[in-house]
Every structure is written in structure tokens, then in C-alpha cells.
Amino acid sequence: MIDSHQTADLAWRAPVTDEELVTLTLAHGGAASPGWWDRVHPHSLGWVTARDGSGELVGFVNVAWDGADHAFLVDTKTHPRLQRRGLGTEVVRQAVVQARNAGCEWLFVDFEPHLAPFYLGACGFRTTAAGLVHLPTLDAGARRP
């Protein structure tokens, strides 16, 4: 495993553009939505960026929050050429430190099953009971108990 500090420079709340995030998202096969970052970042506690030696954005995670005790990791991304080298783990570790420094008590993350080894193993999260509603498919007329 390559030390992530040799791979990229990490920063908290460093400038990052919407275009850079679209490019990074597309690089790892994600669905990019131009304008997303411009809408989201004013509501974030902060974010961690990772840049390679040329200044290219190669890693990212956003830390959303409720303004008090709860923070949420969203949109973790690592450029494919740097995956499985510890960079994503280091980006998340920095986000954990910053959320704790901000006074948050809890940091949540949700993920697809194939990412469990990353979040539960490498990053130290634990499982918890949670509920989820997929809003686009919720029958608006149906009453829920």
C-alpha cells in the first residue's frame, strides 16, 4: 500500500470547483450533475480534497451536518488510478477528525454493500439500525404507519 501523503495533498475546506467534481465523478463511473457542488457546499460543515502533484483533484468527501451534533459523509470519491492505495481511507480519516474538531458527536455514512469492506473495515465505521425511504418511488397517496 502506498502512503497517501506520497500520492496526494489533503486539505480541509480548500477551494474546489463544480467542474472538478464533475470530472472526478465521471472518472470513477459516477453520474455527474453539473451545478451540484455550487448548490451543496454552502450547507456543508466542510469537505476534504486530495490533489496530486499536478494539482488535479483525485479525492474528495463532503461532510454534511445538521448544524449541531450529527455529521454525514457523502460523495466520497477517489480517482480510479489511485484507488486501493489508502487515499480514500485517508480522506475519510481527515473528515472524521474535522467533524470531531467541530464538536459533532456522531458521524454517519451510508453505502452500497460492496463498499462495506472500505467503510466498516478500513475506515472504522460500525453498523447500526437505520431506516430509509426512497422518495422518488414513494407512493405519495399511501399512508404509512
PDB file of C-alpha atoms in Angstrom:
ATOM      1  CA  MET A   1       0.000   0.000   0.000  1.00  0.00           C
ATOM      2  CA  ILE A   2       1.341   3.426  -0.946  1.00  0.00           C
ATOM      3  CA  ASP A   3       1.328   6.110   1.730  1.00  0.00           C
ATOM      4  CA  SER A   4      -1.446   8.503   0.691  1.00  0.00           C
ATOM      5  CA  HIS A   5       0.704  11.501   1.626  1.00  0.00           C
ATOM      6  CA  GLN A   6       3.071  10.492  -1.192  1.00  0.00           C
ATOM      7  CA  THR A   7       0.117  10.268  -3.563  1.00  0.00           C
ATOM      8  CA  ALA A   8      -1.798  13.479  -2.841  1.00  0.00           C
ATOM      9  CA  ASP A   9      -2.003  16.585  -0.692  1.00  0.00           C
ATOM     10  CA  LEU A  10      -5.099  16.688   1.523  1.00  0.00           C
ATOM     11  CA  ALA A  11      -6.856  19.848   2.651  1.00  0.00           C
ATOM     12  CA  TRP A  12      -9.947  20.778   4.676  1.00  0.00           C
ATOM     13  CA  ARG A  13     -12.351  23.268   3.083  1.00  0.00           C
ATOM     14  CA  ALA A  14      -9.910  24.086   0.287  1.00  0.00           C
ATOM     15  CA  PRO A  15     -11.369  25.619  -2.858  1.00  0.00           C
ATOM     16  CA  VAL A  16     -12.803  23.086  -5.302  1.00  0.00           C
ATOM     17  CA  THR A  17     -14.909  23.794  -8.355  1.00  0.00           C
ATOM     18  CA  ASP A  18     -18.074  22.183  -9.553  1.00  0.00           C
ATOM     19  CA  GLU A  19     -16.284  21.310 -12.809  1.00  0.00           C
ATOM     20  CA  GLU A  20     -13.540  19.462 -10.910  1.00  0.00           C
ATOM     21  CA  LEU A  21     -16.104  17.406  -9.012  1.00  0.00           C
ATOM     22  CA  VAL A  22     -17.978  16.540 -12.207  1.00  0.00           C
ATOM     23  CA  THR A  23     -14.685  15.398 -13.770  1.00  0.00           C
ATOM     24  CA  LEU A  24     -13.761  13.273 -10.733  1.00  0.00           C
ATOM     25  CA  THR A  25     -17.253  11.775 -10.566  1.00  0.00           C
ATOM     26  CA  LEU A  26     -17.169  10.809 -14.237  1.00  0.00           C
ATOM     27  CA  ALA A  27     -13.649   9.356 -13.862  1.00  0.00           C
ATOM     28  CA  HIS A  28     -14.881   6.685 -11.470  1.00  0.00           C
ATOM     29  CA  GLY A  29     -18.077   5.986 -13.388  1.00  0.00           C
ATOM     30  CA  GLY A  30     -20.466   8.039 -11.288  1.00  0.00           C
ATOM     31  CA  ALA A  31     -23.406  10.093 -12.519  1.00  0.00           C
ATOM     32  CA  ALA A  32     -22.373  13.739 -12.537  1.00  0.00           C
ATOM     33  CA  SER A  33     -24.797  16.596 -12.114  1.00  0.00           C
ATOM     34  CA  PRO A  34     -23.303  19.938 -13.176  1.00  0.00           C
ATOM     35  CA  GLY A  35     -24.141  22.667 -10.678  1.00  0.00           C
ATOM     36  CA  TRP A  36     -24.430  20.205  -7.800  1.00  0.00           C
ATOM     37  CA  TRP A  37     -21.433  21.448  -5.798  1.00  0.00           C
ATOM     38  CA  ASP A  38     -22.372  25.083  -6.211  1.00  0.00           C
ATOM     39  CA  ARG A  39     -25.758  24.295  -4.609  1.00  0.00           C
ATOM     40  CA  VAL A  40     -24.467  21.974  -1.874  1.00  0.00           C
ATOM     41  CA  HIS A  41     -21.277  23.416  -0.430  1.00  0.00           C
ATOM     42  CA  PRO A  42     -22.838  26.404   1.365  1.00  0.00           C
ATOM     43  CA  HIS A  43     -24.698  23.867   3.551  1.00  0.00           C
ATOM     44  CA  SER A  44     -21.699  21.675   4.371  1.00  0.00           C
ATOM     45  CA  LEU A  45     -19.702  21.578   7.552  1.00  0.00           C
ATOM     46  CA  GLY A  46     -16.722  21.099   5.281  1.00  0.00           C
ATOM     47  CA  TRP A  47     -15.041  18.803   2.800  1.00  0.00           C
ATOM     48  CA  VAL A  48     -11.716  17.136   2.265  1.00  0.00           C
ATOM     49  CA  THR A  49      -9.923  17.447  -1.047  1.00  0.00           C
ATOM     50  CA  ALA A  50      -6.968  15.416  -2.262  1.00  0.00           C
ATOM     51  CA  ARG A  51      -4.824  16.773  -5.100  1.00  0.00           C
ATOM     52  CA  ASP A  52      -1.977  15.071  -6.908  1.00  0.00           C
ATOM     53  CA  GLY A  53       1.354  16.727  -7.671  1.00  0.00           C
ATOM     54  CA  SER A  54      -0.088  18.471 -10.733  1.00  0.00           C
ATOM     55  CA  GLY A  55      -2.975  19.936  -8.709  1.00  0.00           C
ATOM     56  CA  GLU A  56      -5.623  17.597 -10.160  1.00  0.00           C
ATOM     57  CA  LEU A  57      -8.463  16.708  -7.805  1.00  0.00           C
ATOM     58  CA  VAL A  58      -8.048  12.971  -7.145  1.00  0.00           C
ATOM     59  CA  GLY A  59     -10.012  12.501  -3.914  1.00  0.00           C
ATOM     60  CA  PHE A  60     -12.953  14.099  -2.151  1.00  0.00           C
ATOM     61  CA  VAL A  61     -15.532  13.679   0.590  1.00  0.00           C
ATOM     62  CA  ASN A  62     -18.234  16.097   1.707  1.00  0.00           C
ATOM     63  CA  VAL A  63     -19.270  16.402   5.360  1.00  0.00           C
ATOM     64  CA  ALA A  64     -22.888  17.493   5.606  1.00  0.00           C
ATOM     65  CA  TRP A  65     -24.354  18.226   9.011  1.00  0.00           C
ATOM     66  CA  ASP A  66     -27.369  19.274  10.998  1.00  0.00           C
ATOM     67  CA  GLY A  67     -25.618  22.307  12.500  1.00  0.00           C
ATOM     68  CA  ALA A  68     -25.111  20.576  15.840  1.00  0.00           C
ATOM     69  CA  ASP A  69     -24.189  17.014  16.855  1.00  0.00           C
ATOM     70  CA  HIS A  70     -24.693  14.988  13.679  1.00  0.00           C
ATOM     71  CA  ALA A  71     -22.492  14.909  10.598  1.00  0.00           C
ATOM     72  CA  PHE A  72     -22.869  12.796   7.476  1.00  0.00           C
ATOM     73  CA  LEU A  73     -20.257  11.638   4.982  1.00  0.00           C
ATOM     74  CA  VAL A  74     -21.468  11.917   1.421  1.00  0.00           C
ATOM     75  CA  ASP A  75     -19.953  11.749  -2.036  1.00  0.00           C
ATOM     76  CA  THR A  76     -16.691  10.007  -1.200  1.00  0.00           C
ATOM     77  CA  LYS A  77     -14.656   9.815  -4.401  1.00  0.00           C
ATOM     78  CA  THR A  78     -11.170   8.591  -5.315  1.00  0.00           C
ATOM     79  CA  HIS A  79      -9.783   8.724  -8.848  1.00  0.00           C
ATOM     80  CA  PRO A  80      -9.546   5.152 -10.221  1.00  0.00           C
ATOM     81  CA  ARG A  81      -5.795   5.358 -10.820  1.00  0.00           C
ATOM     82  CA  LEU A  82      -5.266   5.945  -7.072  1.00  0.00           C
ATOM     83  CA  GLN A  83      -7.805   3.529  -5.620  1.00  0.00           C
ATOM     84  CA  ARG A  84      -6.723   0.758  -3.239  1.00  0.00           C
ATOM     85  CA  ARG A  85      -3.670   2.719  -2.097  1.00  0.00           C
ATOM     86  CA  GLY A  86      -5.071   4.192   1.111  1.00  0.00           C
ATOM     87  CA  LEU A  87      -6.027   7.584  -0.298  1.00  0.00           C
ATOM     88  CA  GLY A  88      -9.783   7.168   0.212  1.00  0.00           C
ATOM     89  CA  THR A  89      -9.189   5.942   3.748  1.00  0.00           C
ATOM     90  CA  GLU A  90      -7.032   8.987   4.497  1.00  0.00           C
ATOM     91  CA  VAL A  91      -9.607  11.381   3.015  1.00  0.00           C
ATOM     92  CA  VAL A  92     -12.302   9.850   5.251  1.00  0.00           C
ATOM     93  CA  ARG A  93      -9.951   9.892   8.262  1.00  0.00           C
ATOM     94  CA  GLN A  94      -9.406  13.627   7.778  1.00  0.00           C
ATOM     95  CA  ALA A  95     -13.185  14.147   7.570  1.00  0.00           C
ATOM     96  CA  VAL A  96     -13.633  12.227  10.842  1.00  0.00           C
ATOM     97  CA  VAL A  97     -11.036  14.396  12.577  1.00  0.00           C
ATOM     98  CA  GLN A  98     -12.607  17.621  11.308  1.00  0.00           C
ATOM     99  CA  ALA A  99     -16.145  16.585  12.301  1.00  0.00           C
ATOM    100  CA  ARG A 100     -14.883  15.747  15.789  1.00  0.00           C
ATOM    101  CA  ASN A 101     -12.992  19.060  15.971  1.00  0.00           C
ATOM    102  CA  ALA A 102     -16.240  20.863  15.062  1.00  0.00           C
ATOM    103  CA  GLY A 103     -17.940  19.326  18.104  1.00  0.00           C
ATOM    104  CA  CYS A 104     -20.015  16.702  16.325  1.00  0.00           C
ATOM    105  CA  GLU A 105     -20.875  13.652  18.401  1.00  0.00           C
ATOM    106  CA  TRP A 106     -21.882  11.312  15.583  1.00  0.00           C
ATOM    107  CA  LEU A 107     -20.678  10.798  12.016  1.00  0.00           C
ATOM    108  CA  PHE A 108     -22.909   8.729   9.772  1.00  0.00           C
ATOM    109  CA  VAL A 109     -22.313   7.180   6.373  1.00  0.00           C
ATOM    110  CA  ASP A 110     -24.496   5.049   4.159  1.00  0.00           C
ATOM    111  CA  PHE A 111     -23.124   2.934   1.352  1.00  0.00           C
ATOM    112  CA  GLU A 112     -23.821   0.135  -1.065  1.00  0.00           C
ATOM    113  CA  PRO A 113     -22.965  -3.389   0.153  1.00  0.00           C
ATOM    114  CA  HIS A 114     -19.825  -3.717  -1.979  1.00  0.00           C
ATOM    115  CA  LEU A 115     -18.323  -0.737  -0.085  1.00  0.00           C
ATOM    116  CA  ALA A 116     -18.712  -2.354   3.355  1.00  0.00           C
ATOM    117  CA  PRO A 117     -15.062  -3.527   3.496  1.00  0.00           C
ATOM    118  CA  PHE A 118     -13.953   0.069   2.915  1.00  0.00           C
ATOM    119  CA  TYR A 119     -16.236   1.841   5.391  1.00  0.00           C
ATOM    120  CA  LEU A 120     -16.557  -0.883   8.049  1.00  0.00           C
ATOM    121  CA  GLY A 121     -13.051  -2.278   7.706  1.00  0.00           C
ATOM    122  CA  ALA A 122     -10.578   0.366   6.550  1.00  0.00           C
ATOM    123  CA  CYS A 123     -12.405   3.422   7.929  1.00  0.00           C
ATOM    124  CA  GLY A 124     -13.654   2.007  11.236  1.00  0.00           C
ATOM    125  CA  PHE A 125     -17.382   2.671  10.948  1.00  0.00           C
ATOM    126  CA  ARG A 126     -19.735   0.203  12.590  1.00  0.00           C
ATOM    127  CA  THR A 127     -23.151  -0.983  11.509  1.00  0.00           C
ATOM    128  CA  THR A 128     -26.283   0.448  13.036  1.00  0.00           C
ATOM    129  CA  ALA A 129     -30.012   0.085  12.561  1.00  0.00           C
ATOM    130  CA  ALA A 130     -31.415   2.750  10.276  1.00  0.00           C
ATOM    131  CA  GLY A 131     -34.427   3.463   8.154  1.00  0.00           C
ATOM    132  CA  LEU A 132     -34.585   4.609   4.566  1.00  0.00           C
ATOM    133  CA  VAL A 133     -37.290   5.877   2.249  1.00  0.00           C
ATOM    134  CA  HIS A 134     -36.613   6.126  -1.475  1.00  0.00           C
ATOM    135  CA  LEU A 135     -38.571   9.305  -2.103  1.00  0.00           C
ATOM    136  CA  PRO A 136     -38.897   9.081  -5.906  1.00  0.00           C
ATOM    137  CA  THR A 137     -40.669   5.729  -5.614  1.00  0.00           C
ATOM    138  CA  LEU A 138     -42.794   6.529  -2.552  1.00  0.00           C
ATOM    139  CA  ASP A 139     -46.486   6.456  -3.318  1.00  0.00           C
ATOM    140  CA  ALA A 140     -47.490   9.982  -2.319  1.00  0.00           C
ATOM    141  CA  GLY A 141     -51.083   8.898  -1.675  1.00  0.00           C
ATOM    142  CA  ALA A 142     -50.215   5.954   0.557  1.00  0.00           C
ATOM    143  CA  ARG A 143     -50.404   6.402   4.299  1.00  0.00           C
ATOM    144  CA  ARG A 144     -47.558   4.922   6.297  1.00  0.00           C
ATOM    145  CA  PRO A 145     -47.960   3.780   9.891  1.00  0.00           C
TER     146      PRO A 145
END
